[in-house]
Tab-separated table of C-alpha atoms in Angstrom:
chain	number	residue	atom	x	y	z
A	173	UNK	CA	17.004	58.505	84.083
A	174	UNK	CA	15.122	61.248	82.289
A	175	UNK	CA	16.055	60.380	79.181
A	176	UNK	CA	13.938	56.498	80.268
A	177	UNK	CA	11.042	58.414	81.660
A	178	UNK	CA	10.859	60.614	78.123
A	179	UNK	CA	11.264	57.172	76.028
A	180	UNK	CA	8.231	56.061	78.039
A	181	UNK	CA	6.388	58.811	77.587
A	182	UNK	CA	5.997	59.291	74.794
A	183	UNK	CA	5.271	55.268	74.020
A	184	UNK	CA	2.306	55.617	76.167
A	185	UNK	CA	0.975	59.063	74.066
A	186	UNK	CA	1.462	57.588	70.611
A	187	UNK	CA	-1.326	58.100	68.321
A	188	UNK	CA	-2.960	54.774	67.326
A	189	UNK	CA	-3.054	53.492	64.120
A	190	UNK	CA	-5.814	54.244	61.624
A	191	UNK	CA	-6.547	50.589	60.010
A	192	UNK	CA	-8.032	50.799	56.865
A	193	UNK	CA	-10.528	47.772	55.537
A	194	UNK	CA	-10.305	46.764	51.666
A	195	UNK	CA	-12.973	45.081	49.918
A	196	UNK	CA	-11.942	42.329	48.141
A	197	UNK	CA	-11.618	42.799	44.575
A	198	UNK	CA	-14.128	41.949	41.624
A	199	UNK	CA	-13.203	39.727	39.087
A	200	UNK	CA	-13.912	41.163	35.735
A	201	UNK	CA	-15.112	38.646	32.859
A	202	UNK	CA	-16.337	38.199	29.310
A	203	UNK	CA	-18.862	36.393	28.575
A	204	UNK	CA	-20.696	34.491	25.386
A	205	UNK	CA	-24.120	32.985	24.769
A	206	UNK	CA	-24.684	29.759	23.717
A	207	UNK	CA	-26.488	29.365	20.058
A	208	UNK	CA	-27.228	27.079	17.765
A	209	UNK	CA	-25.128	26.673	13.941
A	210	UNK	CA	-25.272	24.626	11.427
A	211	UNK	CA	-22.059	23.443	10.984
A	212	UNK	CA	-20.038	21.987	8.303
A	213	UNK	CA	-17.159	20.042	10.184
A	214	UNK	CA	-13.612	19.707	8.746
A	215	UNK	CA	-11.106	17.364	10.796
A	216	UNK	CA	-7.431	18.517	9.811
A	217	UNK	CA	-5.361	14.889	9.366
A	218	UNK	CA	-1.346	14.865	8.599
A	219	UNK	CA	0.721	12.790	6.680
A	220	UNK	CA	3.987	11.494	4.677
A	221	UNK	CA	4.175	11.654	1.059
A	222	UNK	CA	4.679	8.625	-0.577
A	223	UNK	CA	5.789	7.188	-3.988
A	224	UNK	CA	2.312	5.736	-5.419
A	225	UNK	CA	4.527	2.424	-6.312
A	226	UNK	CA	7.728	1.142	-4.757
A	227	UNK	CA	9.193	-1.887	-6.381
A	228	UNK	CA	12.200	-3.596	-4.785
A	229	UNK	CA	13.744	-5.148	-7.849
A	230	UNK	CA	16.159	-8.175	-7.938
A	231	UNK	CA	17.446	-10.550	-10.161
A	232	UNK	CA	16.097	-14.035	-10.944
A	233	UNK	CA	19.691	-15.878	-11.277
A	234	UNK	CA	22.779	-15.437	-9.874
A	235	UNK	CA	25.574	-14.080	-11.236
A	236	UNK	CA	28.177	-11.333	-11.126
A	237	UNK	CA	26.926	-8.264	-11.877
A	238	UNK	CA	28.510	-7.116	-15.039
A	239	UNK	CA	27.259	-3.093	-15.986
A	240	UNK	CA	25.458	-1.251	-13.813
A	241	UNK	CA	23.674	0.893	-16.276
A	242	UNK	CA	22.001	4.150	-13.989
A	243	UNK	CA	22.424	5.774	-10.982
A	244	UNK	CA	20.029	6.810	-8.273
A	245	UNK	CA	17.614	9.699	-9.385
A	246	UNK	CA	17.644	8.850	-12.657
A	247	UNK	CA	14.620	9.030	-14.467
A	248	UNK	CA	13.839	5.442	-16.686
A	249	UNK	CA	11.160	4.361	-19.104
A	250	UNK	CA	9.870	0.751	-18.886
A	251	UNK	CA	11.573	-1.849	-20.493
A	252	UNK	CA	14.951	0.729	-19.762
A	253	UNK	CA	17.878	-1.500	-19.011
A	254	UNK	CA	19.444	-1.061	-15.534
A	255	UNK	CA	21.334	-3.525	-14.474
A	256	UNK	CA	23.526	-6.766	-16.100
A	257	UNK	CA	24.746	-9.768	-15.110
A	258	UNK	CA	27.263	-11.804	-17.117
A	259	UNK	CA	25.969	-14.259	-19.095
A	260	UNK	CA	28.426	-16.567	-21.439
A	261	UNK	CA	27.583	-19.755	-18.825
A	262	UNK	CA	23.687	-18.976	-19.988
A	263	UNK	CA	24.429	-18.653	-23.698
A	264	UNK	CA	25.847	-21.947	-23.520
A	265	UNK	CA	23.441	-23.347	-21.622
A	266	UNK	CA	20.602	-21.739	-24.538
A	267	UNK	CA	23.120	-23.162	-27.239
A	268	UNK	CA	23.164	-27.100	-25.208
A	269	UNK	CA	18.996	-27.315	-25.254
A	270	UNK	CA	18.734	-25.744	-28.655
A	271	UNK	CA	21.213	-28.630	-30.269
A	272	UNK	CA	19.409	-31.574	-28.451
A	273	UNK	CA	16.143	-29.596	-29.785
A	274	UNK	CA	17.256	-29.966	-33.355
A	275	UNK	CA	18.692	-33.495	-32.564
A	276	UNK	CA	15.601	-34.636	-31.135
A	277	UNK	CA	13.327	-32.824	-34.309
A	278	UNK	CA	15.565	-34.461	-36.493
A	279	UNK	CA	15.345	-37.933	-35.126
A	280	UNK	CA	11.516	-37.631	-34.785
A	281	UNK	CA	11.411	-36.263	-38.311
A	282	UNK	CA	12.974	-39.820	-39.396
A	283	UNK	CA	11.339	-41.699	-37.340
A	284	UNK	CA	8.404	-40.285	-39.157
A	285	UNK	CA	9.280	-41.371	-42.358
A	286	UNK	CA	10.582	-44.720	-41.166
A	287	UNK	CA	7.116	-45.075	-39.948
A	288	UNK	CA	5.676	-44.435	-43.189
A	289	UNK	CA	7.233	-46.851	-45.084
A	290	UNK	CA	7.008	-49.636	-42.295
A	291	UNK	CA	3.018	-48.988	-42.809
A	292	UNK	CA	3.240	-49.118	-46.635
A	293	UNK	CA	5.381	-52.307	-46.641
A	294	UNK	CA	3.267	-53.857	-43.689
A	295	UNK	CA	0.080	-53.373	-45.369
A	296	UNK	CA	1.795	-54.721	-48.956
A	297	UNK	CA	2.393	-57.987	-46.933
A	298	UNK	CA	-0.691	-58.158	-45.346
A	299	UNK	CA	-2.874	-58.511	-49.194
A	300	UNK	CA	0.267	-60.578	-50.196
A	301	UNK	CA	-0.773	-63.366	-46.839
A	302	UNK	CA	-4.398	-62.632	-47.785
A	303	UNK	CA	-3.862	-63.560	-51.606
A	304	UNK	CA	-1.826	-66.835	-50.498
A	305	UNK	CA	-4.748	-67.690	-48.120
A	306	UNK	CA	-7.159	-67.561	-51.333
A	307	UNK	CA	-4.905	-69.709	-53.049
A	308	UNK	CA	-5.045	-73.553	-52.439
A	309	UNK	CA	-4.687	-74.660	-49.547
A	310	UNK	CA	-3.911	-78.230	-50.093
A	311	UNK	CA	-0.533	-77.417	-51.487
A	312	UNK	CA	2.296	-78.131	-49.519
A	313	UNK	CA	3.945	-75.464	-51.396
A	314	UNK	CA	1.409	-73.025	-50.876
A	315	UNK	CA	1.699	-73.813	-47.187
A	316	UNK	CA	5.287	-73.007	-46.927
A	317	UNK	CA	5.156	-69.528	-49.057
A	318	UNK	CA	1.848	-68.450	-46.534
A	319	UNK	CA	3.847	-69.547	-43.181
A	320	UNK	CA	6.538	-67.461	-44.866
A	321	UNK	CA	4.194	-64.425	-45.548
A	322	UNK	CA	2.816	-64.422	-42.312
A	323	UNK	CA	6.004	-64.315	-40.424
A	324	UNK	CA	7.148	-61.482	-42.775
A	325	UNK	CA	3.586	-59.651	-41.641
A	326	UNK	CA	4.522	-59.969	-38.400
A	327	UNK	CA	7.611	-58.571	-38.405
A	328	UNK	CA	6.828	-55.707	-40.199
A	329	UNK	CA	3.959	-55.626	-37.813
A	330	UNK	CA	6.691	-55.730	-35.225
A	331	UNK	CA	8.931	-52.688	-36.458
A	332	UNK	CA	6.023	-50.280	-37.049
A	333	UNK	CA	5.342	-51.301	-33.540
A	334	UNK	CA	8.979	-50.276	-32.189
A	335	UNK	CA	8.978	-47.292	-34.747
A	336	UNK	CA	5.262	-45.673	-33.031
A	337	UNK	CA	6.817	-46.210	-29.665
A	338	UNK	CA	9.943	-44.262	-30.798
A	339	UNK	CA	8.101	-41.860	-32.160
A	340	UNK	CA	5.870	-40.905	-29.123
A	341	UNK	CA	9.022	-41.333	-26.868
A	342	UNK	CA	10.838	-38.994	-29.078
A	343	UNK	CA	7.722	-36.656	-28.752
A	344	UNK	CA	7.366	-36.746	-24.647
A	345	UNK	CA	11.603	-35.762	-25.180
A	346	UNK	CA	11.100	-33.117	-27.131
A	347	UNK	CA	8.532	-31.627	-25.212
A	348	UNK	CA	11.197	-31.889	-22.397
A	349	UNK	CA	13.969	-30.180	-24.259
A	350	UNK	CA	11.906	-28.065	-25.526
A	351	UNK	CA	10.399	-26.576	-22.217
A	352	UNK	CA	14.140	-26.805	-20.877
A	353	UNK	CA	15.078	-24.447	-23.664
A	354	UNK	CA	12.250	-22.645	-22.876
A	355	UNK	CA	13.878	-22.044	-19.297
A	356	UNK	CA	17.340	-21.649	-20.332
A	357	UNK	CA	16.315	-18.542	-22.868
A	358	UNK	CA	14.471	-16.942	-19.930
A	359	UNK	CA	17.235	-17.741	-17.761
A	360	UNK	CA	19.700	-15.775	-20.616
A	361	UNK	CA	16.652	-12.824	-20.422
A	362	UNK	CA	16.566	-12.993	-16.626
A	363	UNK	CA	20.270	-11.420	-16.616
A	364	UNK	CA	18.941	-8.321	-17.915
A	365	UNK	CA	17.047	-6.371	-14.897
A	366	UNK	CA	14.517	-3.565	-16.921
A	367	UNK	CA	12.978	-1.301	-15.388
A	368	UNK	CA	9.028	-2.464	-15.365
A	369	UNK	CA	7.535	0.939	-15.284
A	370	UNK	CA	8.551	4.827	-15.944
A	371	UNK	CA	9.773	5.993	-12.715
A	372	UNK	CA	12.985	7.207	-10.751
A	373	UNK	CA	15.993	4.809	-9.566
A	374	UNK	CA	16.065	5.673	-5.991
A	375	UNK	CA	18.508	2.644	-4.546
A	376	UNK	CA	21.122	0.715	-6.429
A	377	UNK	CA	22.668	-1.620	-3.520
A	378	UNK	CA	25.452	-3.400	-5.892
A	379	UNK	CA	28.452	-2.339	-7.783
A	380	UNK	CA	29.975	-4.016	-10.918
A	381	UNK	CA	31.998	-7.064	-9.546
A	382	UNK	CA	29.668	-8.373	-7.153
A	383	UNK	CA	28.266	-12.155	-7.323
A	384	UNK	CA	24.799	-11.284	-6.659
A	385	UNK	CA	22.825	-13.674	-5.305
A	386	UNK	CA	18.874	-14.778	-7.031
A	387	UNK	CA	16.014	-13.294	-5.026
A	388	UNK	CA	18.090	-10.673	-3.118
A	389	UNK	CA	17.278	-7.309	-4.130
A	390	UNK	CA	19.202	-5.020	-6.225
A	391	UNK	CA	17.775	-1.793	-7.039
A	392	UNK	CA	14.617	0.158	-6.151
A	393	UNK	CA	12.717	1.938	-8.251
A	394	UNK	CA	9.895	4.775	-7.486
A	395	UNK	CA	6.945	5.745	-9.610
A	396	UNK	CA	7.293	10.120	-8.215
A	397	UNK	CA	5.045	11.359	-11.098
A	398	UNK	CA	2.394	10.451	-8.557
A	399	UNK	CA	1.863	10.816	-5.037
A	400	UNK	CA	0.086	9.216	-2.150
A	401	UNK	CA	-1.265	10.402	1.003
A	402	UNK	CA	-1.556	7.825	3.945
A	403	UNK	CA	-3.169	8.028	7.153
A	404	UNK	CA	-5.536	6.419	9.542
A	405	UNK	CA	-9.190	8.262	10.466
A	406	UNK	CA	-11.395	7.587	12.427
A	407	UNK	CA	-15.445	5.830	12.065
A	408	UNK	CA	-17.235	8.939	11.660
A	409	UNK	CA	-14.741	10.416	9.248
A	410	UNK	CA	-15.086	7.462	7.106
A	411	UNK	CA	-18.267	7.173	7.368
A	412	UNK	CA	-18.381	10.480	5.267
A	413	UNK	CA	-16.152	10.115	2.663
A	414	UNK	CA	-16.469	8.255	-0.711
A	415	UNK	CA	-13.898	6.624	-2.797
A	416	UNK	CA	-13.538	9.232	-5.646
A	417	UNK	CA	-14.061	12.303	-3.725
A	418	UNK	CA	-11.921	14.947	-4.623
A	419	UNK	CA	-9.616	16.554	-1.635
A	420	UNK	CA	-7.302	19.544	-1.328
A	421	UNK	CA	-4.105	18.896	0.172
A	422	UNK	CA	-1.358	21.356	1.146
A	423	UNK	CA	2.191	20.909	1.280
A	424	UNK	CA	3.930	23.349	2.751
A	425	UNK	CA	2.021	26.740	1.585
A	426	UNK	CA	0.584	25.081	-1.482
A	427	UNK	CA	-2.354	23.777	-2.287
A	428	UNK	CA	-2.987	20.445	-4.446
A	429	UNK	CA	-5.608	18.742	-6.052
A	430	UNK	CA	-6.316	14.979	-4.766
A	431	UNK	CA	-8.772	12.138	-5.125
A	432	UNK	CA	-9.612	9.754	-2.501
A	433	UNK	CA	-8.423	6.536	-3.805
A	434	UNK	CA	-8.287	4.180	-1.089
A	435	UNK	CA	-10.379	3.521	1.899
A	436	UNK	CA	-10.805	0.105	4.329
A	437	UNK	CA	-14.130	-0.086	5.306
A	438	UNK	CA	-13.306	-2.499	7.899
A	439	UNK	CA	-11.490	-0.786	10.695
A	440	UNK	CA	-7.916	-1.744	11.868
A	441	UNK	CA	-8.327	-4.848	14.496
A	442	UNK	CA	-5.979	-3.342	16.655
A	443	UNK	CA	-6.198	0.612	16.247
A	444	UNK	CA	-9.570	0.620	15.892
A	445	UNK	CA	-9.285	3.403	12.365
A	446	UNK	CA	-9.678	3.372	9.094
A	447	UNK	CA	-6.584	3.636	6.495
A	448	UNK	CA	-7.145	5.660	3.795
A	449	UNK	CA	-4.558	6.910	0.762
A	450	UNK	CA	-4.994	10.365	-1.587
A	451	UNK	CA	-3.336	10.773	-4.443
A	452	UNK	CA	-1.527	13.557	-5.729
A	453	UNK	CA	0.302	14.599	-8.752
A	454	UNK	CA	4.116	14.472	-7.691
A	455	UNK	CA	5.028	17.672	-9.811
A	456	UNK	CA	7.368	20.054	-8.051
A	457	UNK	CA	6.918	17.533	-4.618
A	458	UNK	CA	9.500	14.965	-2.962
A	459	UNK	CA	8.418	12.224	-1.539
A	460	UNK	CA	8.746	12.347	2.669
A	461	UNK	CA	7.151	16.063	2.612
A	462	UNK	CA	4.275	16.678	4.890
A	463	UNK	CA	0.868	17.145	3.254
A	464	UNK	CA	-2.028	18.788	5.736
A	465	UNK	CA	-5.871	17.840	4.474
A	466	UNK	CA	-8.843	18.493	5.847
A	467	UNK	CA	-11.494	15.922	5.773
A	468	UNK	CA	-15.335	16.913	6.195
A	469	UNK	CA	-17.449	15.495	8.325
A	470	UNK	CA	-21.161	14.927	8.129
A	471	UNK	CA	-22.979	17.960	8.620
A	472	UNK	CA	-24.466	18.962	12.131
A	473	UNK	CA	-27.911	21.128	11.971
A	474	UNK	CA	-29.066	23.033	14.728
A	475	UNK	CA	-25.646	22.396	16.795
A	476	UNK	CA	-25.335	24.277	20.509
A	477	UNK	CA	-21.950	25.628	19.756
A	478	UNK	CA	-19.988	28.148	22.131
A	479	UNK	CA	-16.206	29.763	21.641
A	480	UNK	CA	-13.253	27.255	22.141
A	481	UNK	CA	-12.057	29.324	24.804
A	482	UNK	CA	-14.604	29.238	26.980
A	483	UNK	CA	-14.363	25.296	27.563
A	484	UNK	CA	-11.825	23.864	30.243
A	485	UNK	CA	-10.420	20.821	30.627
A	486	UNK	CA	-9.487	19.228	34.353
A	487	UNK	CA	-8.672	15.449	34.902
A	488	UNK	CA	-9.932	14.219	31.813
A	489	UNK	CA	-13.431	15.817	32.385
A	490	UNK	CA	-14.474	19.182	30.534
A	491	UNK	CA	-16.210	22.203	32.817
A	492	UNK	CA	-17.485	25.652	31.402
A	493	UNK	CA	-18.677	28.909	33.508
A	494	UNK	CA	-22.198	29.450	33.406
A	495	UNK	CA	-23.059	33.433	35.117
A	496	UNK	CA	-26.040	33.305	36.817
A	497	UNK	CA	-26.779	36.864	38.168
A	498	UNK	CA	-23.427	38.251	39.427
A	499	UNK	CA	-21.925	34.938	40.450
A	500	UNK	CA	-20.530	31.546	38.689
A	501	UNK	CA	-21.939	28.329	38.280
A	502	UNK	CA	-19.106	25.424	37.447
A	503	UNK	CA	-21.180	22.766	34.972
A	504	UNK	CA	-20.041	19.936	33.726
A	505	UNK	CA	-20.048	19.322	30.057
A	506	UNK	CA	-20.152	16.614	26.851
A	507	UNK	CA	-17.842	18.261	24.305
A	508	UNK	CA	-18.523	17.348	20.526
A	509	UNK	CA	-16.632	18.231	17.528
A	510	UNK	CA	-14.400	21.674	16.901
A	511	UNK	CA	-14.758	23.642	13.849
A	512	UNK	CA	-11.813	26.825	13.656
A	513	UNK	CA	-12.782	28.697	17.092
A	514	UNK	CA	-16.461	26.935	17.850
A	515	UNK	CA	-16.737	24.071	19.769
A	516	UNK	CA	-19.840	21.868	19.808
A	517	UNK	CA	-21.205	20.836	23.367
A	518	UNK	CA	-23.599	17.807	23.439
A	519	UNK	CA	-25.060	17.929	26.944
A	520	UNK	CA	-24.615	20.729	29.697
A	521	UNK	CA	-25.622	23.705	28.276
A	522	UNK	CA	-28.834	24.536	26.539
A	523	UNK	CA	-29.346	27.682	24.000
A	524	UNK	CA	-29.378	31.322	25.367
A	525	UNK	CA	-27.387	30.189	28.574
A	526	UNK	CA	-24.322	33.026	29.270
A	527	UNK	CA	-21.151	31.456	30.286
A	528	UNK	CA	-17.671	33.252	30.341
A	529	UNK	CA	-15.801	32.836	27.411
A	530	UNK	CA	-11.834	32.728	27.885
A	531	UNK	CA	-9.255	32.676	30.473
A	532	UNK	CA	-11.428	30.322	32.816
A	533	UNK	CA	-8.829	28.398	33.627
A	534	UNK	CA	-7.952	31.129	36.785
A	535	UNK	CA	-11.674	31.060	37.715
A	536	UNK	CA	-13.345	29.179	40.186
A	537	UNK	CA	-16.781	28.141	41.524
A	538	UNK	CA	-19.759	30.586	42.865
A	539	UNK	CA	-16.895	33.425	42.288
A	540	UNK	CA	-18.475	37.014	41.930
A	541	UNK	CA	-17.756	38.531	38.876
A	542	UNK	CA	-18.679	41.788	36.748
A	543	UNK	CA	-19.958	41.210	33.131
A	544	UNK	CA	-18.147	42.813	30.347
A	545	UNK	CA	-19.689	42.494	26.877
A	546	UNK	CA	-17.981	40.917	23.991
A	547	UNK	CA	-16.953	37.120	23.525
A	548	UNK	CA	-19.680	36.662	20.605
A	549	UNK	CA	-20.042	33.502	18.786
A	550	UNK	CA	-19.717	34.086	14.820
């Protein structure tokens, strides 16, 4: 029982608790004024390397494939021989329209002569009936030897006739036979695939022994000295490039001369951008590397620019911190272009106006802050 009473006690004499207030805390924050630049934009664009030309060879005829004459990465010269199909059924068919050729030139070649002498002898009987006309013509005599006369003019008349008309027949044939030989000693050439420009074998899809079909394709070949650049850009990057313009290009941690070669003017239908191509030289590069460019815009005078950092983004809208005094104002802004660390702001802000400059995602509106120095724009 007095152990209860003691408990109690000294409950009820306890000293009370000293509670001890905080002030809330102070956030600390840098902050930048907003100038105006002139800027010189650059938009950084990536892209493949590419073979300048890609040609996806194939054969004109069919027929098995009888050497296959490189490999893939083989370097070739133009005219180089790569691939052969066998060709003893096109010889023959070259040696078949070459006889009827001479056939045909030989017949026409007679016929020619033939035709010669038909107008020599025709024309002899035609002053032979004109001399028996001028003869008497009372005779029955005479009579006879002109009816005879005339019908020897007409025959003769008659086989230079059929001799002309052989002639020009023999002529429409051996334009014929000629084009058809024409064919078949392209036809012999077309089994020989050459390469039609220096470059590097980079397919070969058929091995000796295969009937290769006409029109499929054999072999590609790449033109590597030379390399191209492709990507899409947008309107206002076009809009400041020229066809000509020399670029820099880096692949990897080196940097190459280019030249804009290629640009649509018309924009994609569907994407809305503008393809463009820069070529390279291909020394010392692969094609399929990555090459990094960047391409200048049109140059911005008097631009409000303020750090990158000190612009947030939230739902698809873009805020910065303006200090006013010793609190925060939350504004709204238009963002513009980025160049390295400075972003361009097109409505929001005006020049001279402080705002923080980083970490503003963790800040919030009409928050009191303390001003450190620093955050200046270059």
């Amino acid at each position: 029982m007095s152990t209860v009473v003691i408990v109690v006690t000294l409950f009820m004499t306890r000293p009370e608790a000293n509670v001890e207030m905080k002030q809330p805390g102070i956030t600390r924050v840098e902050v930048a004024e907003v100038v105006r630049r002139d800027l010189l934009p650059k938009v950084p664009f990536t892209g493949v390397l590419r073979p300048r030309q890609i040609a996806s060879l194939r054969f004109e005829v069919a027929g098995e494939l009888s050497a296959r004459e490189v490999e893939p990465g083989e370097s070739v010269s133009q005219g180089d021989l790569l691939l052969r199909l066998d060709n003893e059924d096109y010889r023959d068919a070259l040696s078949e329209t070459e006889s009827r050729l001479t056939e045909t030139r030989a017949t026409l070649e007679r016929d020619g002569a033939l035709l010669k002498l038909a107008r020599e002898n025709r024309q002899l009987a035609e002053r032979e009936y004109q001399r028996l006309e001028k003869l008497g013509k009372g005779s029955l005599a005479s009579v006879s030897t002109r009816e005879s006369a005339r019908q020897q003019l007409i025959n003769l008349q008659s086989e230079e006739a059929r001799l002309v008309f052989s002639q020009q027949s023999n002529q429409a044939r051996l334009d014929r036979q000629e084009a058809a030989n024409n064919r078949a000693r392209r036809n012999l050439q077309r089994t020989h695939l050459l390469a039609p420009f220096n470059g590097r074998v980079n397919r070969v899809m058929v091995e000796e022994g295969d009937y290769v079909q006409g029109n499929n394709p054999v072999l590609e070949l790449i033109d590597d000295a030379v390399l191209e650049l492709e990507m899409a850009v947008s309107g206002d990057v076009a809009a400041a490039l020229s066809l000509g313009q020399p670029l820099s290009v880096k692949v990897d941690s080196r940097d190459v001369g280019g030249e804009l070669v290629a640009l649509q003017i018309d924009p994609d239908p569907q994407t809305h951008t503008h393809p463009l191509r820069i070529r390279i030289p291909g020394q010392g590069l692969l094609p399929g590397q990555l090459g990094r460019v960047d391409l200048p815009l049109r140059p911005r005078k008097d631009a409000l620019v303020v750090p990158v950092s000190a612009v947030m983004r939230e739902e698809g809208k873009h805020y910065v911190f303006l200090v006013r005094g010793s609190r925060l104002v939350r504004r709204q802004v238009v963002p513009g272009i980025r160049q390295g660390d400075l972003q361009l702001l097109l409505q929001g802000v005006k020049q001279g106006d402080l705002l923080v400059a980083r970490d503003v995602e963790v800040l919030s509106h009409d928050i009191e802050v303390q001003v450190e120095p620093g955050g200046k724009v270059p």
